[in-house]
mmCIF file with all atom_site columns, C-alpha atoms in Angstrom:
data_model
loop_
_atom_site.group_PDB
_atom_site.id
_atom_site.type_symbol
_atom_site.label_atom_id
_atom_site.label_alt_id
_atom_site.label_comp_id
_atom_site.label_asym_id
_atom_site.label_entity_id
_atom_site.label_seq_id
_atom_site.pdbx_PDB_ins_code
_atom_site.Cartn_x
_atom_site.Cartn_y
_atom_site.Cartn_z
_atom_site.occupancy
_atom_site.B_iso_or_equiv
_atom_site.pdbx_formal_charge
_atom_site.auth_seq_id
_atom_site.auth_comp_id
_atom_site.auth_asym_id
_atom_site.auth_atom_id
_atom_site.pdbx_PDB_model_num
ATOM 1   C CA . UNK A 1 1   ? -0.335 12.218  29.086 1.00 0.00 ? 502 UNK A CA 1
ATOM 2   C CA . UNK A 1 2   ? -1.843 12.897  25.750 1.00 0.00 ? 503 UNK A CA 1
ATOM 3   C CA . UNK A 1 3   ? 0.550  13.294  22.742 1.00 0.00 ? 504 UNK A CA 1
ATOM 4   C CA . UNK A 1 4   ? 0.224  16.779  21.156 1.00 0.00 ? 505 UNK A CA 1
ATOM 5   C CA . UNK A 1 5   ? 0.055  16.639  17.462 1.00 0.00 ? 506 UNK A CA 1
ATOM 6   C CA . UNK A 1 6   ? 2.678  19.566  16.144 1.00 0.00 ? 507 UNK A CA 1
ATOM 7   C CA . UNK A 1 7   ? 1.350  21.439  13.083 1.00 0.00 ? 508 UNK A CA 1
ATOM 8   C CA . UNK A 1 8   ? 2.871  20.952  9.969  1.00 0.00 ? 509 UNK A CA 1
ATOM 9   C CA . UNK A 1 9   ? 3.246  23.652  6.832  1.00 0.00 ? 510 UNK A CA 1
ATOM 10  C CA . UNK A 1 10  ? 2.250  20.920  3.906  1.00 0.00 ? 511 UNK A CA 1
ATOM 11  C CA . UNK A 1 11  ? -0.240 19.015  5.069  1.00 0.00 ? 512 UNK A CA 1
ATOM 12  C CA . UNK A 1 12  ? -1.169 17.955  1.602  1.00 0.00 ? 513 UNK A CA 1
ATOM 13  C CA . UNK A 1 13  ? 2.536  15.616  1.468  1.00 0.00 ? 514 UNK A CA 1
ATOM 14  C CA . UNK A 1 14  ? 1.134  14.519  5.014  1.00 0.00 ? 515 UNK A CA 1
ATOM 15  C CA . UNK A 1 15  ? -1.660 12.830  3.305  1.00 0.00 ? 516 UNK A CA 1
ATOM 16  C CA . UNK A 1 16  ? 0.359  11.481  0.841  1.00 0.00 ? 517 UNK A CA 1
ATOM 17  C CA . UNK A 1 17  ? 2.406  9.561   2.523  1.00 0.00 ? 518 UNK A CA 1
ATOM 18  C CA . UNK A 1 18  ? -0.144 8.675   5.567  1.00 0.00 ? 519 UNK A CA 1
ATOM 19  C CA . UNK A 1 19  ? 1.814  11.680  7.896  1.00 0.00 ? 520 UNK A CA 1
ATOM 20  C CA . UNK A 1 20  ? 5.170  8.951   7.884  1.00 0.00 ? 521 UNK A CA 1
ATOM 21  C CA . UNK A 1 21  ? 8.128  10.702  6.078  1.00 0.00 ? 522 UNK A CA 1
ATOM 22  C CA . UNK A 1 22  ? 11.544 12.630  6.814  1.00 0.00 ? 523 UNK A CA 1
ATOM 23  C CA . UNK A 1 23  ? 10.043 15.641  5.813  1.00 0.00 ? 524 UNK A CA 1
ATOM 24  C CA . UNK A 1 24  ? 7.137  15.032  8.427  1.00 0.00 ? 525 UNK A CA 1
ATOM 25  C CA . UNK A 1 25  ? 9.287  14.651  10.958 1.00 0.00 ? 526 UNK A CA 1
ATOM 26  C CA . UNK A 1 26  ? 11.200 17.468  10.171 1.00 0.00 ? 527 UNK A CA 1
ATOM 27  C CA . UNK A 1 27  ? 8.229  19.427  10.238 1.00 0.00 ? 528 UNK A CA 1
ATOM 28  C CA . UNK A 1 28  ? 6.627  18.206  13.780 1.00 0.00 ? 529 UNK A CA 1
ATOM 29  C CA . UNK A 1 29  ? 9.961  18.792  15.604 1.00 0.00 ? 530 UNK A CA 1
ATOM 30  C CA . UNK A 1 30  ? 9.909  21.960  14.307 1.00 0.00 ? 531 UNK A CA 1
ATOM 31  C CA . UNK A 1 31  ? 6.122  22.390  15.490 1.00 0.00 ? 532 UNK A CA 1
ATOM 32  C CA . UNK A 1 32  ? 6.630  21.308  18.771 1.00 0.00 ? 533 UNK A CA 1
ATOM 33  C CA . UNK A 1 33  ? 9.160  23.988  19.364 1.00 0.00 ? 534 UNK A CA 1
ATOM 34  C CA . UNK A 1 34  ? 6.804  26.636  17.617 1.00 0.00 ? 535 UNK A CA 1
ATOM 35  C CA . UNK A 1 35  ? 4.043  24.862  19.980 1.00 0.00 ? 536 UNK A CA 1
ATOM 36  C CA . UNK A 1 36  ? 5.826  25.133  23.309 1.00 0.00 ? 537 UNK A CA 1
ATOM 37  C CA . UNK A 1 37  ? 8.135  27.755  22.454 1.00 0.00 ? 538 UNK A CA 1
ATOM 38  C CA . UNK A 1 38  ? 11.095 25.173  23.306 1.00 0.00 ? 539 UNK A CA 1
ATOM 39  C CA . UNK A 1 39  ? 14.694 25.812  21.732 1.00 0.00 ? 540 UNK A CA 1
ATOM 40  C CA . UNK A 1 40  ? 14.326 21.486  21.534 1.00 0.00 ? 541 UNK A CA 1
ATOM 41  C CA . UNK A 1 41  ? 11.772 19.439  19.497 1.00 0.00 ? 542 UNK A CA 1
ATOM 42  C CA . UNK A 1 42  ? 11.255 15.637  19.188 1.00 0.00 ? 543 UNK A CA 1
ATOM 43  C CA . UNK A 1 43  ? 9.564  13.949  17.202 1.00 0.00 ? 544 UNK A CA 1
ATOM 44  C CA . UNK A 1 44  ? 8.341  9.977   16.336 1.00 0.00 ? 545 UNK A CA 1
ATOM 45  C CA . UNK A 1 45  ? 6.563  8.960   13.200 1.00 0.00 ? 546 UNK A CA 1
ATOM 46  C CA . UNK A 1 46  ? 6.771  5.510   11.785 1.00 0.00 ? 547 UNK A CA 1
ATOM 47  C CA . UNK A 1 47  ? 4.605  1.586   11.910 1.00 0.00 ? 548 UNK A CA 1
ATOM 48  C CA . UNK A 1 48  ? 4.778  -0.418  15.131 1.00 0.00 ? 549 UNK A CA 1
ATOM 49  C CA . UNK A 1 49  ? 3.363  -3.202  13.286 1.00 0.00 ? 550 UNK A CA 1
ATOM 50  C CA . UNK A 1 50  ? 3.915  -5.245  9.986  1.00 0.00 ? 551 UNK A CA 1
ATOM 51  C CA . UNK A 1 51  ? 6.399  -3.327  8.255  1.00 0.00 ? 552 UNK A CA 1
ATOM 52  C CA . UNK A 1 52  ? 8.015  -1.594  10.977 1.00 0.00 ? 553 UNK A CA 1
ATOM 53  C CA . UNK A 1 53  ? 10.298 1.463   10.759 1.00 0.00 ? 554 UNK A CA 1
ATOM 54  C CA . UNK A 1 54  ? 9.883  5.215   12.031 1.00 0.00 ? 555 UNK A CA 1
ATOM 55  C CA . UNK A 1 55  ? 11.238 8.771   11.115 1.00 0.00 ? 556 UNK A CA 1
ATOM 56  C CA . UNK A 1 56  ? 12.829 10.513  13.675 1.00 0.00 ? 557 UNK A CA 1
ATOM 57  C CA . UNK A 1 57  ? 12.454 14.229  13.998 1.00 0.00 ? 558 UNK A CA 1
ATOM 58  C CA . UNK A 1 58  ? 14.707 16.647  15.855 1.00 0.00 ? 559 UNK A CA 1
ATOM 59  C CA . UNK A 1 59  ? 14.903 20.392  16.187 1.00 0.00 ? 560 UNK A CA 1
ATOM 60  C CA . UNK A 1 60  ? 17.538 22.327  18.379 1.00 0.00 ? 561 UNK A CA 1
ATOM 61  C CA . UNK A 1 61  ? 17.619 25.993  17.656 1.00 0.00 ? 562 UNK A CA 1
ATOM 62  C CA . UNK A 1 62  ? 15.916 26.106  14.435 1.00 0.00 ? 563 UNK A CA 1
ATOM 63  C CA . UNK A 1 63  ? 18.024 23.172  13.114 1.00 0.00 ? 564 UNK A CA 1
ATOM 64  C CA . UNK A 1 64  ? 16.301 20.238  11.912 1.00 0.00 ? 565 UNK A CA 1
ATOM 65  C CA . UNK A 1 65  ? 17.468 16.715  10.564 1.00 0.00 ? 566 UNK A CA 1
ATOM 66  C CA . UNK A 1 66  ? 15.992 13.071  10.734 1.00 0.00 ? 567 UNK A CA 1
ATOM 67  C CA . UNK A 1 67  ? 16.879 9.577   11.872 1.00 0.00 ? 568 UNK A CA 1
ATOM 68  C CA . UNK A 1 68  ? 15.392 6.146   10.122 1.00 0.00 ? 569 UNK A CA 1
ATOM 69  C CA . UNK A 1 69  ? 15.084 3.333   12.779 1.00 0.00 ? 570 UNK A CA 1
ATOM 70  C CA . UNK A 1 70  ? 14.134 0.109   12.102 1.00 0.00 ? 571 UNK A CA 1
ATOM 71  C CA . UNK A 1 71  ? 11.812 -1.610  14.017 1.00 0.00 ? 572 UNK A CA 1
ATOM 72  C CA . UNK A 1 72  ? 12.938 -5.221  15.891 1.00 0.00 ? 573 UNK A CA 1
ATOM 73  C CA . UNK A 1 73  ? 10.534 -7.999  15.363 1.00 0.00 ? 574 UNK A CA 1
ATOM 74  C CA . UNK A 1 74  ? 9.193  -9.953  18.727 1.00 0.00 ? 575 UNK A CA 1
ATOM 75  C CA . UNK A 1 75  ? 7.046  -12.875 17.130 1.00 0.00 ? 576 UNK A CA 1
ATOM 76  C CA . UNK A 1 76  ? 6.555  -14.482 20.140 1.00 0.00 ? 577 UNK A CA 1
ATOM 77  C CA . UNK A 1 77  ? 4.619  -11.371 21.235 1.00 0.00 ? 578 UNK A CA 1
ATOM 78  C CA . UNK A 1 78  ? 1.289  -10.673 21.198 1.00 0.00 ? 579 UNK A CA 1
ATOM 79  C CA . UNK A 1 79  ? -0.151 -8.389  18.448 1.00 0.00 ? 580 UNK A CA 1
ATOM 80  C CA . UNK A 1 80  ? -0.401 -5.608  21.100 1.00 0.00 ? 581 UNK A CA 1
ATOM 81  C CA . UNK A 1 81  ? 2.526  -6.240  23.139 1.00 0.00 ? 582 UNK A CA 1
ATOM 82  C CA . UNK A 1 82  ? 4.573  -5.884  19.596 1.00 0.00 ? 583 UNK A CA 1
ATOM 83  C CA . UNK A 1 83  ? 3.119  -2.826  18.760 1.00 0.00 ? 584 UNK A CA 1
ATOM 84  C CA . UNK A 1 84  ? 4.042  -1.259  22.615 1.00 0.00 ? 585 UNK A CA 1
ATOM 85  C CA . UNK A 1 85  ? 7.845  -2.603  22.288 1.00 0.00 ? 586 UNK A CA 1
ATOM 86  C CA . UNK A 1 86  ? 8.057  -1.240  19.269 1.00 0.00 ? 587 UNK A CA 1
ATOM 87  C CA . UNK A 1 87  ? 6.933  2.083   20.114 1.00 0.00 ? 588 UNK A CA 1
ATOM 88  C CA . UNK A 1 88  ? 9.078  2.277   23.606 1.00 0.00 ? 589 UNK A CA 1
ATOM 89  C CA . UNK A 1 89  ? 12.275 1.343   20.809 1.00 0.00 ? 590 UNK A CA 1
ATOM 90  C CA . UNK A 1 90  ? 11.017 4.138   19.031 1.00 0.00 ? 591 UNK A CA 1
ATOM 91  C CA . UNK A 1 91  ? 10.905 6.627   21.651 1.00 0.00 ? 592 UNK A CA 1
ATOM 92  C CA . UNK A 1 92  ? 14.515 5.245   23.523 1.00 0.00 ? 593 UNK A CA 1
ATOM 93  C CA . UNK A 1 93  ? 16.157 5.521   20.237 1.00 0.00 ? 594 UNK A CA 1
ATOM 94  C CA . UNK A 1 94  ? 15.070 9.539   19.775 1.00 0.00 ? 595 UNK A CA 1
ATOM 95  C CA . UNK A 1 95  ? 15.844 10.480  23.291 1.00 0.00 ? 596 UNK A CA 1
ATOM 96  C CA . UNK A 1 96  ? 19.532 8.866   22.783 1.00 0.00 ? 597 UNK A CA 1
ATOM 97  C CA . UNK A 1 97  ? 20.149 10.294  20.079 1.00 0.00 ? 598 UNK A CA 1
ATOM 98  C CA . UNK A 1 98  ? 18.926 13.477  21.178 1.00 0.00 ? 599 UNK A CA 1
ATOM 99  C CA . UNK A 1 99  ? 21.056 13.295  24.204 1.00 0.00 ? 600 UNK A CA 1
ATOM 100 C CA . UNK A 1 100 ? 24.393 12.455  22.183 1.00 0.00 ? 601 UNK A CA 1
ATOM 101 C CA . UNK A 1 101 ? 23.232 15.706  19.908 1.00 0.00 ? 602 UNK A CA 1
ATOM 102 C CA . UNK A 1 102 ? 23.464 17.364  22.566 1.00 0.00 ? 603 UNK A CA 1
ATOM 103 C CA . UNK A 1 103 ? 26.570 16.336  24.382 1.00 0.00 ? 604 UNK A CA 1
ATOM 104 C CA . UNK A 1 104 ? 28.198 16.479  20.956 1.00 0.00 ? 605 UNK A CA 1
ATOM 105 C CA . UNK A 1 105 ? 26.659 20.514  20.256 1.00 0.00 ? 606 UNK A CA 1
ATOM 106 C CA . UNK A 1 106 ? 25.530 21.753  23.566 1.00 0.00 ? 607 UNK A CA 1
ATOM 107 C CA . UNK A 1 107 ? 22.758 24.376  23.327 1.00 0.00 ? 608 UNK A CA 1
#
């Protein structure tokens, strides 16, 4: 499956800050429940490599926040294989913390 880039309102800040920010995130959670008319958005926007961190976007009903994660550093991995982990980190961090949000303030 293809990731689906959600449209953001400013994207002149996008291109300031290379489309990795809180506000971005905000914004493509938001999108991807505009896009696919959901009442939940997700969203992942960060570095998998060198300097590695991410902004995590959520959106239930219309309410929006952000998570920084920090990326974990696996020297004795390949270039590649670092930049995979750190994206599958990424993505298992936003879907627990999506599912405690939930638990927590069930839609």
């Amino acid at each position: 499956m293809e990731p689906t880039r959600a449209p953001l309102s400013d994207g002149t800040h996008a291109s300031t800050v290379n489309c990795i920010s809180d506000q971005v995130a905000r914004e493509m959670a938001a999108g991807v429940c505009k896009l696919f008319g959901t009442d939940v958005g997700l969203s992942i926007t960060g570095y998998a490599e060198g300097e590695t961190y991410a902004w995590l976007g959520f959106n239930v009903q219309g309410k929006t926040w952000e998570v920084r994660v920090e990326g974990t550093d696996s020297p004795w991995l390949s270039k590649q294989e670092r930049r995979t982990s750190t994206q599958d980190e990424y993505a298992q961090v936003a879907v627990e913390h999506l599912l405690q949000s939930l638990q927590s303030h069930p839609v």
